[in-house]
Coordinates of C-alpha atoms and ligand atoms in Angstrom, one line a residue:
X1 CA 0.2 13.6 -15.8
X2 CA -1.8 11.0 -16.7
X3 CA -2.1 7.5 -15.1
X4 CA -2.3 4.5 -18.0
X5 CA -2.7 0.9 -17.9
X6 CA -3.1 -1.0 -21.2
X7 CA -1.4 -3.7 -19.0
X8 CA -2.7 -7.1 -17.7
X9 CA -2.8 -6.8 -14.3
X10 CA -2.8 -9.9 -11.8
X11 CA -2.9 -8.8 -8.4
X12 CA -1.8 -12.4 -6.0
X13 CA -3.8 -11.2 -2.8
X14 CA -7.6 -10.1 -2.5
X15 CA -8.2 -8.3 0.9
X16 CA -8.3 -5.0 1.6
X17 CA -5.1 -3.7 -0.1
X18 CA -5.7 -5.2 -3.2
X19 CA -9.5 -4.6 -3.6
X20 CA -8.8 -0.7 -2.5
X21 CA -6.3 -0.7 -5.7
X22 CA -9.0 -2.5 -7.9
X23 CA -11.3 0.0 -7.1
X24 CA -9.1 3.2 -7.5
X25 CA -7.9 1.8 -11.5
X26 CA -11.4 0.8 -12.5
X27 CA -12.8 4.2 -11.2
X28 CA -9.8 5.6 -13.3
X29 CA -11.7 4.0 -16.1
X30 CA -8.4 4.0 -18.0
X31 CA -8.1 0.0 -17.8
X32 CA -10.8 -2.3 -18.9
X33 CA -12.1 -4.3 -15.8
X34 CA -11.6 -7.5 -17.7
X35 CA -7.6 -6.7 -18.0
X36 CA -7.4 -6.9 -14.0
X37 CA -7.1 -10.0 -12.5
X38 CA -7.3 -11.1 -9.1
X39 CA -6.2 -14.4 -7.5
X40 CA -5.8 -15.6 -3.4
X41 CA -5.4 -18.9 -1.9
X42 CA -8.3 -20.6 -2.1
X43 CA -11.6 -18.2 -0.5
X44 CA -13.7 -18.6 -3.9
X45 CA -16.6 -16.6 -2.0
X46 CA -14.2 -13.7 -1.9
X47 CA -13.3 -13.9 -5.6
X48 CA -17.0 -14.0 -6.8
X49 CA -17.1 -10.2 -4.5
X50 CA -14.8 -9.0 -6.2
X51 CA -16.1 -9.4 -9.4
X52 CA -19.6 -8.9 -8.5
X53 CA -18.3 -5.2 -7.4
X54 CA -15.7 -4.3 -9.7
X55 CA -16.7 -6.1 -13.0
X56 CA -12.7 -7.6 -13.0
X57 CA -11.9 -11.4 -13.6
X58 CA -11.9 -13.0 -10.2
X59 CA -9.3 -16.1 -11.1
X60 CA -8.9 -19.7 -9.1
X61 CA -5.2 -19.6 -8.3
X62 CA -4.5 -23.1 -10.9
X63 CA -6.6 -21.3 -13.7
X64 CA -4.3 -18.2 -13.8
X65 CA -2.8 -18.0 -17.3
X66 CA 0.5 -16.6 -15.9
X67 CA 1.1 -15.4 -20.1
X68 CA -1.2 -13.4 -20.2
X69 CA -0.4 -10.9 -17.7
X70 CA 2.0 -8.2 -18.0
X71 CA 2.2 -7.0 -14.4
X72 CA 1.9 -8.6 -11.0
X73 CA 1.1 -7.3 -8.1
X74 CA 2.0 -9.3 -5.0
X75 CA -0.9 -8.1 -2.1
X76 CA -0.5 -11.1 0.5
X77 CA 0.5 -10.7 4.3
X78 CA 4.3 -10.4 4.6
X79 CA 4.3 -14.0 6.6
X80 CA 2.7 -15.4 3.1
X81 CA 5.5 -13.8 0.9
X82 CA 7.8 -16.8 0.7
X83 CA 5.5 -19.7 -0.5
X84 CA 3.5 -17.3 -2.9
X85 CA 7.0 -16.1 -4.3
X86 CA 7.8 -20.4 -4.2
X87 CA 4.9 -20.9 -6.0
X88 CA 5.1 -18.3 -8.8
X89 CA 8.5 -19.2 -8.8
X90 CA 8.6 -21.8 -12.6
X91 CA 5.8 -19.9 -14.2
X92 CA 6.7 -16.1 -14.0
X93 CA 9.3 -14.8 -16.6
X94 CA 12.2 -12.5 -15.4
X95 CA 10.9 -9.5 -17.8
X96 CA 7.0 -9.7 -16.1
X97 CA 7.2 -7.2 -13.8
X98 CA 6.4 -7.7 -10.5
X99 CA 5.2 -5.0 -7.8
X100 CA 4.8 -5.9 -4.2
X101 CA 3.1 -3.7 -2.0
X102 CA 4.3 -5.8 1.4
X103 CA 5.5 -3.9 4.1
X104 CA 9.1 -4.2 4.8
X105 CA 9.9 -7.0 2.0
X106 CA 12.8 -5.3 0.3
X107 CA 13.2 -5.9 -3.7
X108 CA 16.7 -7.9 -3.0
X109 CA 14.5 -10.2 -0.9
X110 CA 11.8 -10.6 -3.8
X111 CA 15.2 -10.9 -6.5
X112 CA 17.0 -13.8 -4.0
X113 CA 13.3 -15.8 -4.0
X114 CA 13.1 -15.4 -7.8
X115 CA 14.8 -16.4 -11.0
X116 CA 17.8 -14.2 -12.1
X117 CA 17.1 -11.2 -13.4
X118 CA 13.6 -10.9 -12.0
X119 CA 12.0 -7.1 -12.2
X120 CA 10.5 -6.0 -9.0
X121 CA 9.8 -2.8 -7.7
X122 CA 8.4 -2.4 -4.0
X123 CA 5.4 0.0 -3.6
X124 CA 3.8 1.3 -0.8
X125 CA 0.2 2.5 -1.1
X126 CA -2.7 3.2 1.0
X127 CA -6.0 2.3 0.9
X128 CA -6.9 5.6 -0.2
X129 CA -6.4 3.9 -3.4
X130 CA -9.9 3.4 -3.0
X131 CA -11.1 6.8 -4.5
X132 CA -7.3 7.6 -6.3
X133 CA -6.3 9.6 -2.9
X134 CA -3.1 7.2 -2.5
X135 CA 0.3 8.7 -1.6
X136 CA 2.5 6.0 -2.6
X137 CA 6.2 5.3 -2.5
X138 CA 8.0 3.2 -5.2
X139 CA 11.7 1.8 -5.4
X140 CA 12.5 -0.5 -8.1
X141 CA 15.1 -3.6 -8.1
X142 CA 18.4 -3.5 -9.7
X143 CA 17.4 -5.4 -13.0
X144 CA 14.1 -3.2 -13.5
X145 CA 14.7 -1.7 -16.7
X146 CA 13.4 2.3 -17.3
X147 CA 10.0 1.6 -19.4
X148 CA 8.8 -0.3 -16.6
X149 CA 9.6 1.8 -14.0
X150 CA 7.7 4.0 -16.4
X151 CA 5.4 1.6 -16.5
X152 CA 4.7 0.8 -12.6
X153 CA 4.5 4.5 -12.4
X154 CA 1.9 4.9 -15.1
X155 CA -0.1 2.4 -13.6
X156 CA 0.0 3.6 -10.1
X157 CA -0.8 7.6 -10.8
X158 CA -4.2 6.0 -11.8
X159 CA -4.9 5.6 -7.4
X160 CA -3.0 8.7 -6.7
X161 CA 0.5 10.4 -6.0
X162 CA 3.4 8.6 -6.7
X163 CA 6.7 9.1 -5.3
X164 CA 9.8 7.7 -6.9
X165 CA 12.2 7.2 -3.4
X166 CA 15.5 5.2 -2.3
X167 CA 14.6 2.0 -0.9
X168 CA 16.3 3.0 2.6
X169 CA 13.7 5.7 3.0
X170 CA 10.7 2.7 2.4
X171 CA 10.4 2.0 6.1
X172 CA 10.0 5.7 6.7
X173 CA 7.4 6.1 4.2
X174 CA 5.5 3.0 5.3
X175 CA 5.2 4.6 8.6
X176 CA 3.9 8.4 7.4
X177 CA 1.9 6.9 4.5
X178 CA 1.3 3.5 4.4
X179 CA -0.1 3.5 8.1
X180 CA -1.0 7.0 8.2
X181 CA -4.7 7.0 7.2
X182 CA -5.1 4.8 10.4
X183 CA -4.0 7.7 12.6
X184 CA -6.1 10.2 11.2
X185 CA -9.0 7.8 11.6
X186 CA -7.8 7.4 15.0
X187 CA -8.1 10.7 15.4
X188 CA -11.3 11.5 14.0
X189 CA -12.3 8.3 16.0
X190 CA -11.4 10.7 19.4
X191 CA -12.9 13.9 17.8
X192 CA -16.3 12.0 17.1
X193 CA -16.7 10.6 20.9
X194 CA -16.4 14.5 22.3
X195 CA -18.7 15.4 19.6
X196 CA -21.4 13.1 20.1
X197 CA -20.8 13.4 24.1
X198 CA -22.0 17.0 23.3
X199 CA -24.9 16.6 21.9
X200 CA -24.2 16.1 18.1
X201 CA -25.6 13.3 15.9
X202 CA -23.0 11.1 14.4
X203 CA -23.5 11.6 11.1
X204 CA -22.7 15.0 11.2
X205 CA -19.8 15.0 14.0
X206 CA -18.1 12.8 11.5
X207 CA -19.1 15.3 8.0
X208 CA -17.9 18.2 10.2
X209 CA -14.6 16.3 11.4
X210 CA -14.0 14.7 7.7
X211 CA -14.4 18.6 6.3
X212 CA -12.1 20.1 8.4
X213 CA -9.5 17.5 7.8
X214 CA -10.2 17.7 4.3
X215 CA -9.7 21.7 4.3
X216 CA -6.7 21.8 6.3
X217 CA -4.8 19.1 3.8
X218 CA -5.7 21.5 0.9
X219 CA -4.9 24.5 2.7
X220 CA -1.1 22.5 2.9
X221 CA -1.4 21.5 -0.7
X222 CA -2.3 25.0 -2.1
X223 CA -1.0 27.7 0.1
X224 CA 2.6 28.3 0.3
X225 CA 2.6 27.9 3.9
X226 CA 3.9 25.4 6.4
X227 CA 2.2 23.5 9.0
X228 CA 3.6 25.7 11.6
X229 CA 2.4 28.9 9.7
X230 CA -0.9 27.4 9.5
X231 CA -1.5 26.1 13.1
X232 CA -0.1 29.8 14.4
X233 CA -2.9 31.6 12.1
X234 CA -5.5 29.3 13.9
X235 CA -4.8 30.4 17.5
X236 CA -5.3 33.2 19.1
X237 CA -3.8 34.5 22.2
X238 CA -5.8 33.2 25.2
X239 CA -8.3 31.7 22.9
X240 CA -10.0 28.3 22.1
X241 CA -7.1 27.0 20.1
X242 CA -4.3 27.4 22.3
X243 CA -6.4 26.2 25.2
X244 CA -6.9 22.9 23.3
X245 CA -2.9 22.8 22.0
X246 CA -1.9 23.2 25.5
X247 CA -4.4 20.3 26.2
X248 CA -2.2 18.4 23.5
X249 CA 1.1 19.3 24.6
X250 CA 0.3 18.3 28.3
X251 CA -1.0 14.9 27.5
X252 CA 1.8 14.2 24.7
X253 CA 0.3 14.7 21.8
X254 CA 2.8 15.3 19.5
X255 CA 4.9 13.1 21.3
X256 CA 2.8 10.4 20.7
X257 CA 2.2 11.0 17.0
X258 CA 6.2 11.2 17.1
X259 CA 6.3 7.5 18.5
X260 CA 3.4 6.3 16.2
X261 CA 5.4 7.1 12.9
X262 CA 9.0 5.7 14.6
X263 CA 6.9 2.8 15.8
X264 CA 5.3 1.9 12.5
X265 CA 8.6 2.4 10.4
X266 CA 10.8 0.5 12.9
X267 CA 8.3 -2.5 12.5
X268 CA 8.8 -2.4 8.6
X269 CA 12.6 -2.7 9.7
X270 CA 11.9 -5.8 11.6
X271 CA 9.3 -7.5 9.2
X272 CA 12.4 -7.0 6.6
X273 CA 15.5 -8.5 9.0
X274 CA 12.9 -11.2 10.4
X275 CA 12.6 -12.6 6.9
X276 CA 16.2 -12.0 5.6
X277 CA 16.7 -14.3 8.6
X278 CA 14.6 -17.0 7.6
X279 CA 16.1 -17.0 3.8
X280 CA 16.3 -20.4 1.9
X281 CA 19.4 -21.0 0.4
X282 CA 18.6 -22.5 -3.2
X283 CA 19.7 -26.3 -1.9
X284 CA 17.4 -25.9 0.8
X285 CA 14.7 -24.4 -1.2
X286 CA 14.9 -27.5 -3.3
X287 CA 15.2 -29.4 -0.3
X288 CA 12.0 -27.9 1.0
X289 CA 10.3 -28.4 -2.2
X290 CA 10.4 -32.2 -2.5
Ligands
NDP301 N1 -4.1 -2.6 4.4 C1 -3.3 -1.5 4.2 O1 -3.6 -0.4 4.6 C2 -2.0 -1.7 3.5 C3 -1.5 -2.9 3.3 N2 -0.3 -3.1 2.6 C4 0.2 -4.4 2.4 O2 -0.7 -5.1 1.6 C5 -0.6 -6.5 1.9 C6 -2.0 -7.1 2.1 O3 -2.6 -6.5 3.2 P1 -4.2 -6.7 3.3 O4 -4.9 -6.5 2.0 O5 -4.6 -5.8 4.5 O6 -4.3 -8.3 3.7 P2 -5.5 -9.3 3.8 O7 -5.2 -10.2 4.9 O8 -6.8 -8.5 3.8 O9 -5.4 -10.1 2.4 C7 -4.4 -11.0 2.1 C8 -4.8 -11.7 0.8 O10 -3.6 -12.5 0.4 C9 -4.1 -13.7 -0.1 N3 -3.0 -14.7 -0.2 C10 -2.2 -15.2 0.8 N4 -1.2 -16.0 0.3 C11 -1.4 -16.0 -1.1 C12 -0.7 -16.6 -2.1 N5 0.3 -17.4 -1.9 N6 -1.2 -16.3 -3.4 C13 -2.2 -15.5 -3.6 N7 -2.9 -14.9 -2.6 C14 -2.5 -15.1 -1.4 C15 -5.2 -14.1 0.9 O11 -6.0 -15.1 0.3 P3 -6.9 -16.2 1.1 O12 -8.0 -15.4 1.8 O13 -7.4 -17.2 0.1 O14 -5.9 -16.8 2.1 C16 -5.9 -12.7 1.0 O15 -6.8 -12.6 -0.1 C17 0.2 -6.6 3.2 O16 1.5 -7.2 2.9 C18 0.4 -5.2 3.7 O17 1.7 -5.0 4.2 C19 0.4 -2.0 2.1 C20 -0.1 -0.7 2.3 C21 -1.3 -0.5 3.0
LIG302 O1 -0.4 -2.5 8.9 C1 0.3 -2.9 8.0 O2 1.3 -3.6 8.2 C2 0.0 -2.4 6.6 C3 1.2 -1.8 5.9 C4 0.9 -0.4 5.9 C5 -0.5 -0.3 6.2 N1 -1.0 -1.4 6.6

């Protein structure tokens, strides 16, 4: 299907997260730079990047015309999340949609911080977004209406896969998805070293690596076979392949990529009770305000 966005698009963030989902929407060419919109706290410098790059509006925080835009996207560190939700708070209607691609910030945290009957939905991308390679996770709130789950959906097809998912299983996903290009660069990161320790230049250890990984993910996407399938038509008996999977198993490798996805989802747990902890209650938000 195709992805669309005849939307105004704000994203409230501009590091890496939101500039790799610039970049995957205006190489989708569907949107017209100008509609997207990007905003941060106050690096200017980092603005004027942006736009240079990407041809989209770069946008000083107090000169963002909040009526103009039909979808935010929130794209700050979670520990920012409550003052930029404060300070969007009087000037964002309950029918603009709002998607937050913070780790571990549930929607009923976003709909307690936000006027009643807010619409939020709580993505997960990764920065494979970049070049539309993104497998991302969405779970919207419980006053999101249909069309702009539709909508969000639309929108986020243009950087890749989308997955519609409970919002339990959002801590699980962050930890395969979210943070799993870093372990494949991790990986490759380990492959290079032994490559270049054996005489190859980097360049190439890193095409050769990048290819492989690139073939075994299709073979997984277009053959009807599993992982386990796969890896036993590799190696043979007594050959090179099972002497470097018993390598693996003896140091804990799949062990360790075991602990690496709990790790990373159990953190998403945390980031979410840490700030449920810390939640205002309205008289204390005003209370705060003043
Ligand atoms: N990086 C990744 O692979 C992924 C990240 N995410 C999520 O994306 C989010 C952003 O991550 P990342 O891009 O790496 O972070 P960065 O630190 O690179 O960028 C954070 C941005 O948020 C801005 N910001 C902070 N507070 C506000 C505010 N109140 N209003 C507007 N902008 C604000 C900062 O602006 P300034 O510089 O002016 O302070 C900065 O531009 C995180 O919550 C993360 O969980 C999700 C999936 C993958
Ligand atoms: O490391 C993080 O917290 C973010 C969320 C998923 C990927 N990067």
């Amino acid at each position: 299907m195709a992805c669309y966005t005849k939307k105004t698009i704000a994203f409230l963030g501009a590091g890496s997260m939101a500039e790799a989902m610039i970049s995957g929407l205006v190489k989708a060419g569907i949107v017209p730079a100008n509609q997207i919109i990007v905003t941060n706290r106050s690096n200017q410098d980092r603005l004027n990047e942006l736009e240079g790059i990407y041809g989209i509006r770069g946008v000083k925080r107090d000169d963002l015309l909040f009526e103009e835009v039909d979808v935010f996207i929130l794209a700050m560190k979670p520990k920012d999340v409550e003052r930029a939700l404060q300070s969007i708070y009087d000037d964002v209607k309950p029918d603009q949609l709002i998607l937050s691609v913070l780790a571990g910030i549930s929607t009923s945290y976003m709909e307690q911080n936000l006027r009643a009957g807010q619409q939020v939905i709580r993505v997960m991308p990764n920065t494979s977004s970049m070049i539309g390679e993104s497998a991302t996770a969405l779970s919207p709130g419980k006053q999101t209406t249909r069309n702009n789950v539709k909508l969000a959906t639309d929108i986020l097809r243009c950087i890749g896969e989308v997955y519609l998912i409970n919002e339990e299983k959002m801590d699980i996903f962050t930890g395969l998805a979210g943070s799993g290009p870093a372990y494949f660069y991790y990986l490759m990161e380990h492959m290079e070293k032994e490559g270049q320790k054996a005489g190859l230049d980097t360049e190439t250890t890193r095409q050769i690596i990048a290819q492989t990984i690139v073939g075994a993910a299709k073979m997984i996407q277009e053959q009807d076979e599993t992982p386990t399938e796969l890896r036993e038509n590799v190696t043979s008996p007594n050959g090179t392949t099972a002497a470097g999977l018993d390598a693996l198993d003896n140091f804990g490798g799949g062990e360790a990529i075991s602990q690496a996805v709990k790790h990373a989802s159990k953190r998403s747990q945390e980031i979410s009770s840490q700030l449920q902890k810390t939640l205002l209650k309205p008289e204390e938000k005003k209370l705060k305000a003043i």
